[in-house]
Amino acid sequence: MKSLKNQLDPHFIFNALNSIQSYILDGKKENALDYLSDFSNVLRKKIEHANCDFISLSEEIEYLRLYLKLEQMRFPNKFTFHIQVDKTINLHEFKLPAMLIHPFLENAIKYGLSGSEDNGILSLTFELKDDGFLNCTITDNGCGRKKSKDMQESSSIKKQYKTLDIIRDRMSLLNKMHAEGRRYSYLIQDLVDENGLAKGTLVEITIPKKID
């Protein structure tokens, strides 16, 4: 489980270091310092969560907010983001696997919003269902998966698919080890307008409540 989780971390760290280097080379020292400060906070949280199989939803949202702020700096003027949480959810009591949501956000930004010409919007919502499941929905108005595939080099697409393979393997392990018959799952849906043209992607992640 930790091996699969750790395969996801180097991608983000590599991209962040590239961004810091670009700011320095462009002479944007203040931007580099701001980015480095936020990046250090993200790394600190990664270290804190490194040996935790589960973290609170409060901790997860705090980490995701920092991560999205960094990505906004890396892709300036490309997108805004919104995080909405159902008021009935106890953010400190609900536990979920660390680093479960982050890869889906990474894919939405890298393969959807970064290639979009319009002002990107990334929405992240958490809703508690009557059956106790937590639904995490990620919606973007990016270029869609088909156009992204046409735009990206084949090596980049292979990395995207590899990330999804890692997520699938990790969820499979979670279902065997922790779900107690209540399954972790995700669904990716291409969004289209009334003319059948791509208008983004929707990801729905279903997370069962951890039973202590």
PDB file of C-alpha atoms in Angstrom:
ATOM      1  CA  MET A   1       0.000   0.000   0.000  1.00  0.00           C
ATOM      2  CA  LYS A   2       2.752   2.479   0.921  1.00  0.00           C
ATOM      3  CA  SER A   3       4.709   1.524  -2.210  1.00  0.00           C
ATOM      4  CA  LEU A   4       1.735   2.390  -4.417  1.00  0.00           C
ATOM      5  CA  LYS A   5       1.155   5.666  -2.548  1.00  0.00           C
ATOM      6  CA  ASN A   6       4.807   6.658  -2.845  1.00  0.00           C
ATOM      7  CA  GLN A   7       4.782   6.160  -6.622  1.00  0.00           C
ATOM      8  CA  LEU A   8       2.491   9.183  -6.854  1.00  0.00           C
ATOM      9  CA  ASP A   9       4.588  11.606  -4.804  1.00  0.00           C
ATOM     10  CA  PRO A  10       7.681  12.031  -7.069  1.00  0.00           C
ATOM     11  CA  HIS A  11       5.600  13.443  -9.948  1.00  0.00           C
ATOM     12  CA  PHE A  12       4.399  16.358  -7.854  1.00  0.00           C
ATOM     13  CA  ILE A  13       7.805  17.052  -6.275  1.00  0.00           C
ATOM     14  CA  PHE A  14       9.546  17.004  -9.662  1.00  0.00           C
ATOM     15  CA  ASN A  15       7.011  19.460 -11.141  1.00  0.00           C
ATOM     16  CA  ALA A  16       7.281  21.776  -8.134  1.00  0.00           C
ATOM     17  CA  LEU A  17      11.078  21.922  -8.311  1.00  0.00           C
ATOM     18  CA  ASN A  18      10.851  22.698 -12.031  1.00  0.00           C
ATOM     19  CA  SER A  19       8.506  25.594 -11.247  1.00  0.00           C
ATOM     20  CA  ILE A  20      10.875  27.033  -8.643  1.00  0.00           C
ATOM     21  CA  GLN A  21      13.754  26.739 -11.110  1.00  0.00           C
ATOM     22  CA  SER A  22      11.728  28.530 -13.810  1.00  0.00           C
ATOM     23  CA  TYR A  23      10.937  31.439 -11.494  1.00  0.00           C
ATOM     24  CA  ILE A  24      14.619  31.806 -10.618  1.00  0.00           C
ATOM     25  CA  LEU A  25      15.748  31.645 -14.253  1.00  0.00           C
ATOM     26  CA  ASP A  26      13.126  34.271 -15.175  1.00  0.00           C
ATOM     27  CA  GLY A  27      14.353  36.543 -12.384  1.00  0.00           C
ATOM     28  CA  LYS A  28      11.077  36.274 -10.471  1.00  0.00           C
ATOM     29  CA  LYS A  29      12.650  35.885  -7.040  1.00  0.00           C
ATOM     30  CA  GLU A  30       9.586  36.933  -5.044  1.00  0.00           C
ATOM     31  CA  ASN A  31       7.465  34.372  -6.861  1.00  0.00           C
ATOM     32  CA  ALA A  32      10.132  31.744  -6.250  1.00  0.00           C
ATOM     33  CA  LEU A  33      10.186  32.533  -2.518  1.00  0.00           C
ATOM     34  CA  ASP A  34       6.364  32.463  -2.263  1.00  0.00           C
ATOM     35  CA  TYR A  35       6.218  29.165  -4.111  1.00  0.00           C
ATOM     36  CA  LEU A  36       9.029  27.706  -2.017  1.00  0.00           C
ATOM     37  CA  SER A  37       7.242  28.700   1.194  1.00  0.00           C
ATOM     38  CA  ASP A  38       3.998  26.977   0.158  1.00  0.00           C
ATOM     39  CA  PHE A  39       5.911  24.009  -1.228  1.00  0.00           C
ATOM     40  CA  SER A  40       7.690  23.537   2.093  1.00  0.00           C
ATOM     41  CA  ASN A  41       4.311  23.489   3.853  1.00  0.00           C
ATOM     42  CA  VAL A  42       3.066  20.805   1.465  1.00  0.00           C
ATOM     43  CA  LEU A  43       6.208  18.735   2.026  1.00  0.00           C
ATOM     44  CA  ARG A  44       5.824  19.082   5.781  1.00  0.00           C
ATOM     45  CA  LYS A  45       2.303  17.712   5.550  1.00  0.00           C
ATOM     46  CA  LYS A  46       3.500  14.877   3.327  1.00  0.00           C
ATOM     47  CA  ILE A  47       6.075  13.941   5.961  1.00  0.00           C
ATOM     48  CA  GLU A  48       3.454  14.119   8.711  1.00  0.00           C
ATOM     49  CA  HIS A  49       1.149  11.820   6.732  1.00  0.00           C
ATOM     50  CA  ALA A  50       3.856   9.491   5.430  1.00  0.00           C
ATOM     51  CA  ASN A  51       3.214   6.744   7.965  1.00  0.00           C
ATOM     52  CA  CYS A  52      -0.526   7.321   8.272  1.00  0.00           C
ATOM     53  CA  ASP A  53      -2.840   4.988   6.431  1.00  0.00           C
ATOM     54  CA  PHE A  54      -5.752   7.323   7.228  1.00  0.00           C
ATOM     55  CA  ILE A  55      -6.032  11.041   7.938  1.00  0.00           C
ATOM     56  CA  SER A  56      -8.958  13.295   8.835  1.00  0.00           C
ATOM     57  CA  LEU A  57     -10.956  14.974   6.107  1.00  0.00           C
ATOM     58  CA  SER A  58      -9.922  18.296   7.665  1.00  0.00           C
ATOM     59  CA  GLU A  59      -6.238  17.459   7.121  1.00  0.00           C
ATOM     60  CA  GLU A  60      -6.916  16.253   3.584  1.00  0.00           C
ATOM     61  CA  ILE A  61      -8.747  19.437   2.590  1.00  0.00           C
ATOM     62  CA  GLU A  62      -6.017  21.616   4.089  1.00  0.00           C
ATOM     63  CA  TYR A  63      -3.404  19.725   2.078  1.00  0.00           C
ATOM     64  CA  LEU A  64      -5.447  19.845  -1.156  1.00  0.00           C
ATOM     65  CA  ARG A  65      -6.007  23.596  -0.771  1.00  0.00           C
ATOM     66  CA  LEU A  66      -2.245  24.162  -0.486  1.00  0.00           C
ATOM     67  CA  TYR A  67      -1.583  21.884  -3.459  1.00  0.00           C
ATOM     68  CA  LEU A  68      -4.112  23.685  -5.668  1.00  0.00           C
ATOM     69  CA  LYS A  69      -2.628  27.045  -4.687  1.00  0.00           C
ATOM     70  CA  LEU A  70       0.777  25.807  -5.874  1.00  0.00           C
ATOM     71  CA  GLU A  71      -0.688  24.595  -9.152  1.00  0.00           C
ATOM     72  CA  GLN A  72      -2.312  27.992  -9.703  1.00  0.00           C
ATOM     73  CA  MET A  73       1.164  29.519  -9.480  1.00  0.00           C
ATOM     74  CA  ARG A  74       2.565  26.905 -11.831  1.00  0.00           C
ATOM     75  CA  PHE A  75      -0.203  27.561 -14.389  1.00  0.00           C
ATOM     76  CA  PRO A  76      -0.871  31.310 -13.908  1.00  0.00           C
ATOM     77  CA  ASN A  77      -4.286  32.604 -14.977  1.00  0.00           C
ATOM     78  CA  LYS A  78      -5.326  29.135 -16.116  1.00  0.00           C
ATOM     79  CA  PHE A  79      -7.900  28.221 -13.497  1.00  0.00           C
ATOM     80  CA  THR A  80      -9.670  29.045 -10.266  1.00  0.00           C
ATOM     81  CA  PHE A  81     -10.800  26.443  -7.769  1.00  0.00           C
ATOM     82  CA  HIS A  82     -13.635  26.007  -5.299  1.00  0.00           C
ATOM     83  CA  ILE A  83     -13.923  23.542  -2.422  1.00  0.00           C
ATOM     84  CA  GLN A  84     -17.371  22.891  -0.987  1.00  0.00           C
ATOM     85  CA  VAL A  85     -18.068  20.622   1.974  1.00  0.00           C
ATOM     86  CA  ASP A  86     -21.421  19.321   3.194  1.00  0.00           C
ATOM     87  CA  LYS A  87     -22.127  20.965   6.579  1.00  0.00           C
ATOM     88  CA  THR A  88     -23.310  17.644   8.015  1.00  0.00           C
ATOM     89  CA  ILE A  89     -19.791  16.178   7.742  1.00  0.00           C
ATOM     90  CA  ASN A  90     -17.600  16.155  10.831  1.00  0.00           C
ATOM     91  CA  LEU A  91     -14.277  17.104   9.234  1.00  0.00           C
ATOM     92  CA  HIS A  92     -12.209  15.906  12.177  1.00  0.00           C
ATOM     93  CA  GLU A  93     -13.942  12.566  12.690  1.00  0.00           C
ATOM     94  CA  PHE A  94     -14.292  11.329   9.105  1.00  0.00           C
ATOM     95  CA  LYS A  95     -11.140   9.464   8.081  1.00  0.00           C
ATOM     96  CA  LEU A  96      -9.946   8.663   4.573  1.00  0.00           C
ATOM     97  CA  PRO A  97      -6.768   7.246   3.006  1.00  0.00           C
ATOM     98  CA  ALA A  98      -4.000   9.818   2.575  1.00  0.00           C
ATOM     99  CA  MET A  99      -3.172  10.848  -1.010  1.00  0.00           C
ATOM    100  CA  LEU A 100      -6.329   9.283  -2.456  1.00  0.00           C
ATOM    101  CA  ILE A 101      -7.824  12.430  -4.026  1.00  0.00           C
ATOM    102  CA  HIS A 102      -4.662  14.308  -5.029  1.00  0.00           C
ATOM    103  CA  PRO A 103      -3.870  12.253  -8.207  1.00  0.00           C
ATOM    104  CA  PHE A 104      -7.321  12.993  -9.677  1.00  0.00           C
ATOM    105  CA  LEU A 105      -6.769  16.736  -9.165  1.00  0.00           C
ATOM    106  CA  GLU A 106      -3.323  16.443 -10.713  1.00  0.00           C
ATOM    107  CA  ASN A 107      -4.800  14.786 -13.817  1.00  0.00           C
ATOM    108  CA  ALA A 108      -7.604  17.360 -14.071  1.00  0.00           C
ATOM    109  CA  ILE A 109      -5.099  20.225 -14.085  1.00  0.00           C
ATOM    110  CA  LYS A 110      -2.374  18.675 -16.209  1.00  0.00           C
ATOM    111  CA  TYR A 111      -4.504  16.996 -18.869  1.00  0.00           C
ATOM    112  CA  GLY A 112      -7.607  19.192 -18.839  1.00  0.00           C
ATOM    113  CA  LEU A 113      -7.243  22.724 -17.552  1.00  0.00           C
ATOM    114  CA  SER A 114      -3.635  23.393 -18.593  1.00  0.00           C
ATOM    115  CA  GLY A 115      -4.609  22.833 -22.243  1.00  0.00           C
ATOM    116  CA  SER A 116      -7.811  24.846 -22.106  1.00  0.00           C
ATOM    117  CA  GLU A 117      -8.049  28.254 -23.757  1.00  0.00           C
ATOM    118  CA  ASP A 118     -10.898  29.461 -21.562  1.00  0.00           C
ATOM    119  CA  ASN A 119     -10.789  30.454 -17.909  1.00  0.00           C
ATOM    120  CA  GLY A 120     -10.612  27.127 -16.136  1.00  0.00           C
ATOM    121  CA  ILE A 121     -12.798  26.247 -13.173  1.00  0.00           C
ATOM    122  CA  LEU A 122     -12.028  23.322 -10.898  1.00  0.00           C
ATOM    123  CA  SER A 123     -14.687  22.336  -8.364  1.00  0.00           C
ATOM    124  CA  LEU A 124     -14.171  19.914  -5.507  1.00  0.00           C
ATOM    125  CA  THR A 125     -17.196  18.916  -3.420  1.00  0.00           C
ATOM    126  CA  PHE A 126     -17.638  16.540  -0.498  1.00  0.00           C
ATOM    127  CA  GLU A 127     -21.097  15.171   0.282  1.00  0.00           C
ATOM    128  CA  LEU A 128     -22.141  12.639   2.910  1.00  0.00           C
ATOM    129  CA  LYS A 129     -24.744  10.149   1.701  1.00  0.00           C
ATOM    130  CA  ASP A 130     -27.469   8.548   3.815  1.00  0.00           C
ATOM    131  CA  ASP A 131     -25.678   5.198   3.654  1.00  0.00           C
ATOM    132  CA  GLY A 132     -22.567   6.709   5.277  1.00  0.00           C
ATOM    133  CA  PHE A 133     -20.485   6.908   2.128  1.00  0.00           C
ATOM    134  CA  LEU A 134     -18.551  10.086   1.371  1.00  0.00           C
ATOM    135  CA  ASN A 135     -18.879  11.240  -2.229  1.00  0.00           C
ATOM    136  CA  CYS A 136     -16.021  13.382  -3.505  1.00  0.00           C
ATOM    137  CA  THR A 137     -16.815  14.986  -6.858  1.00  0.00           C
ATOM    138  CA  ILE A 138     -14.182  16.714  -8.982  1.00  0.00           C
ATOM    139  CA  THR A 139     -15.443  18.722 -11.949  1.00  0.00           C
ATOM    140  CA  ASP A 140     -13.411  20.746 -14.438  1.00  0.00           C
ATOM    141  CA  ASN A 141     -14.339  22.666 -17.588  1.00  0.00           C
ATOM    142  CA  GLY A 142     -11.119  21.727 -19.368  1.00  0.00           C
ATOM    143  CA  CYS A 143     -10.556  20.468 -22.877  1.00  0.00           C
ATOM    144  CA  GLY A 144     -11.733  16.936 -22.115  1.00  0.00           C
ATOM    145  CA  ARG A 145      -9.900  13.624 -22.296  1.00  0.00           C
ATOM    146  CA  LYS A 146     -10.091  13.127 -26.078  1.00  0.00           C
ATOM    147  CA  LYS A 147      -8.623  16.535 -26.977  1.00  0.00           C
ATOM    148  CA  SER A 148      -6.049  16.148 -24.235  1.00  0.00           C
ATOM    149  CA  LYS A 149      -4.993  12.827 -25.720  1.00  0.00           C
ATOM    150  CA  ASP A 150      -4.612  14.466 -29.143  1.00  0.00           C
ATOM    151  CA  MET A 151      -2.578  17.343 -27.690  1.00  0.00           C
ATOM    152  CA  GLN A 152      -0.279  15.417 -25.381  1.00  0.00           C
ATOM    153  CA  GLU A 153       2.682  13.347 -26.406  1.00  0.00           C
ATOM    154  CA  SER A 154       2.152   9.604 -26.135  1.00  0.00           C
ATOM    155  CA  SER A 155       4.603   9.441 -23.211  1.00  0.00           C
ATOM    156  CA  SER A 156       2.458  11.892 -21.222  1.00  0.00           C
ATOM    157  CA  ILE A 157      -0.676   9.889 -21.892  1.00  0.00           C
ATOM    158  CA  LYS A 158       1.087   6.751 -20.745  1.00  0.00           C
ATOM    159  CA  LYS A 159       1.946   8.526 -17.460  1.00  0.00           C
ATOM    160  CA  GLN A 160      -1.713   9.498 -17.006  1.00  0.00           C
ATOM    161  CA  TYR A 161      -2.840   5.914 -17.540  1.00  0.00           C
ATOM    162  CA  LYS A 162      -0.126   4.652 -15.207  1.00  0.00           C
ATOM    163  CA  THR A 163      -1.379   6.998 -12.491  1.00  0.00           C
ATOM    164  CA  LEU A 164      -4.899   5.621 -12.907  1.00  0.00           C
ATOM    165  CA  ASP A 165      -3.510   2.073 -12.778  1.00  0.00           C
ATOM    166  CA  ILE A 166      -1.798   2.895  -9.473  1.00  0.00           C
ATOM    167  CA  ILE A 167      -5.043   4.353  -8.088  1.00  0.00           C
ATOM    168  CA  ARG A 168      -6.974   1.267  -9.213  1.00  0.00           C
ATOM    169  CA  ASP A 169      -4.452  -1.066  -7.578  1.00  0.00           C
ATOM    170  CA  ARG A 170      -4.486   0.957  -4.384  1.00  0.00           C
ATOM    171  CA  MET A 171      -8.283   0.933  -4.168  1.00  0.00           C
ATOM    172  CA  SER A 172      -8.243  -2.811  -4.740  1.00  0.00           C
ATOM    173  CA  LEU A 173      -5.929  -3.203  -1.746  1.00  0.00           C
ATOM    174  CA  LEU A 174      -8.038  -0.831   0.346  1.00  0.00           C
ATOM    175  CA  ASN A 175     -11.117  -2.907  -0.443  1.00  0.00           C
ATOM    176  CA  LYS A 176      -9.318  -6.051   0.726  1.00  0.00           C
ATOM    177  CA  MET A 177      -7.792  -4.550   3.870  1.00  0.00           C
ATOM    178  CA  HIS A 178     -10.068  -1.844   5.246  1.00  0.00           C
ATOM    179  CA  ALA A 179     -13.446  -1.565   3.524  1.00  0.00           C
ATOM    180  CA  GLU A 180     -15.187  -4.428   5.370  1.00  0.00           C
ATOM    181  CA  GLY A 181     -17.461  -5.051   2.391  1.00  0.00           C
ATOM    182  CA  ARG A 182     -18.054  -1.356   1.652  1.00  0.00           C
ATOM    183  CA  ARG A 183     -16.059  -0.608  -1.461  1.00  0.00           C
ATOM    184  CA  TYR A 184     -13.846   2.297  -2.488  1.00  0.00           C
ATOM    185  CA  SER A 185     -14.520   3.185  -6.115  1.00  0.00           C
ATOM    186  CA  TYR A 186     -14.261   5.941  -8.694  1.00  0.00           C
ATOM    187  CA  LEU A 187     -15.976   6.871 -11.948  1.00  0.00           C
ATOM    188  CA  ILE A 188     -14.689   9.207 -14.676  1.00  0.00           C
ATOM    189  CA  GLN A 189     -17.214  10.802 -17.020  1.00  0.00           C
ATOM    190  CA  ASP A 190     -16.624  13.036 -20.045  1.00  0.00           C
ATOM    191  CA  LEU A 191     -18.885  16.102 -20.022  1.00  0.00           C
ATOM    192  CA  VAL A 192     -20.406  17.439 -23.259  1.00  0.00           C
ATOM    193  CA  ASP A 193     -22.607  20.390 -24.180  1.00  0.00           C
ATOM    194  CA  GLU A 194     -25.904  20.316 -26.096  1.00  0.00           C
ATOM    195  CA  ASN A 195     -23.942  20.011 -29.364  1.00  0.00           C
ATOM    196  CA  GLY A 196     -21.973  17.027 -28.181  1.00  0.00           C
ATOM    197  CA  LEU A 197     -18.759  19.014 -27.794  1.00  0.00           C
ATOM    198  CA  ALA A 198     -16.434  18.343 -24.865  1.00  0.00           C
ATOM    199  CA  LYS A 199     -16.831  20.730 -21.937  1.00  0.00           C
ATOM    200  CA  GLY A 200     -14.770  19.050 -19.245  1.00  0.00           C
ATOM    201  CA  THR A 201     -14.528  16.002 -17.050  1.00  0.00           C
ATOM    202  CA  LEU A 202     -16.268  14.770 -13.923  1.00  0.00           C
ATOM    203  CA  VAL A 203     -14.722  12.364 -11.421  1.00  0.00           C
ATOM    204  CA  GLU A 204     -16.769  10.817  -8.626  1.00  0.00           C
ATOM    205  CA  ILE A 205     -14.894   9.073  -5.814  1.00  0.00           C
ATOM    206  CA  THR A 206     -16.824   6.977  -3.323  1.00  0.00           C
ATOM    207  CA  ILE A 207     -15.235   6.563   0.111  1.00  0.00           C
ATOM    208  CA  PRO A 208     -16.762   4.343   2.832  1.00  0.00           C
ATOM    209  CA  LYS A 209     -16.682   5.504   6.409  1.00  0.00           C
ATOM    210  CA  LYS A 210     -13.782   3.971   8.282  1.00  0.00           C
ATOM    211  CA  ILE A 211     -14.969   1.637  11.019  1.00  0.00           C
ATOM    212  CA  ASP A 212     -12.593   1.634  14.022  1.00  0.00           C
TER     213      ASP A 212
END
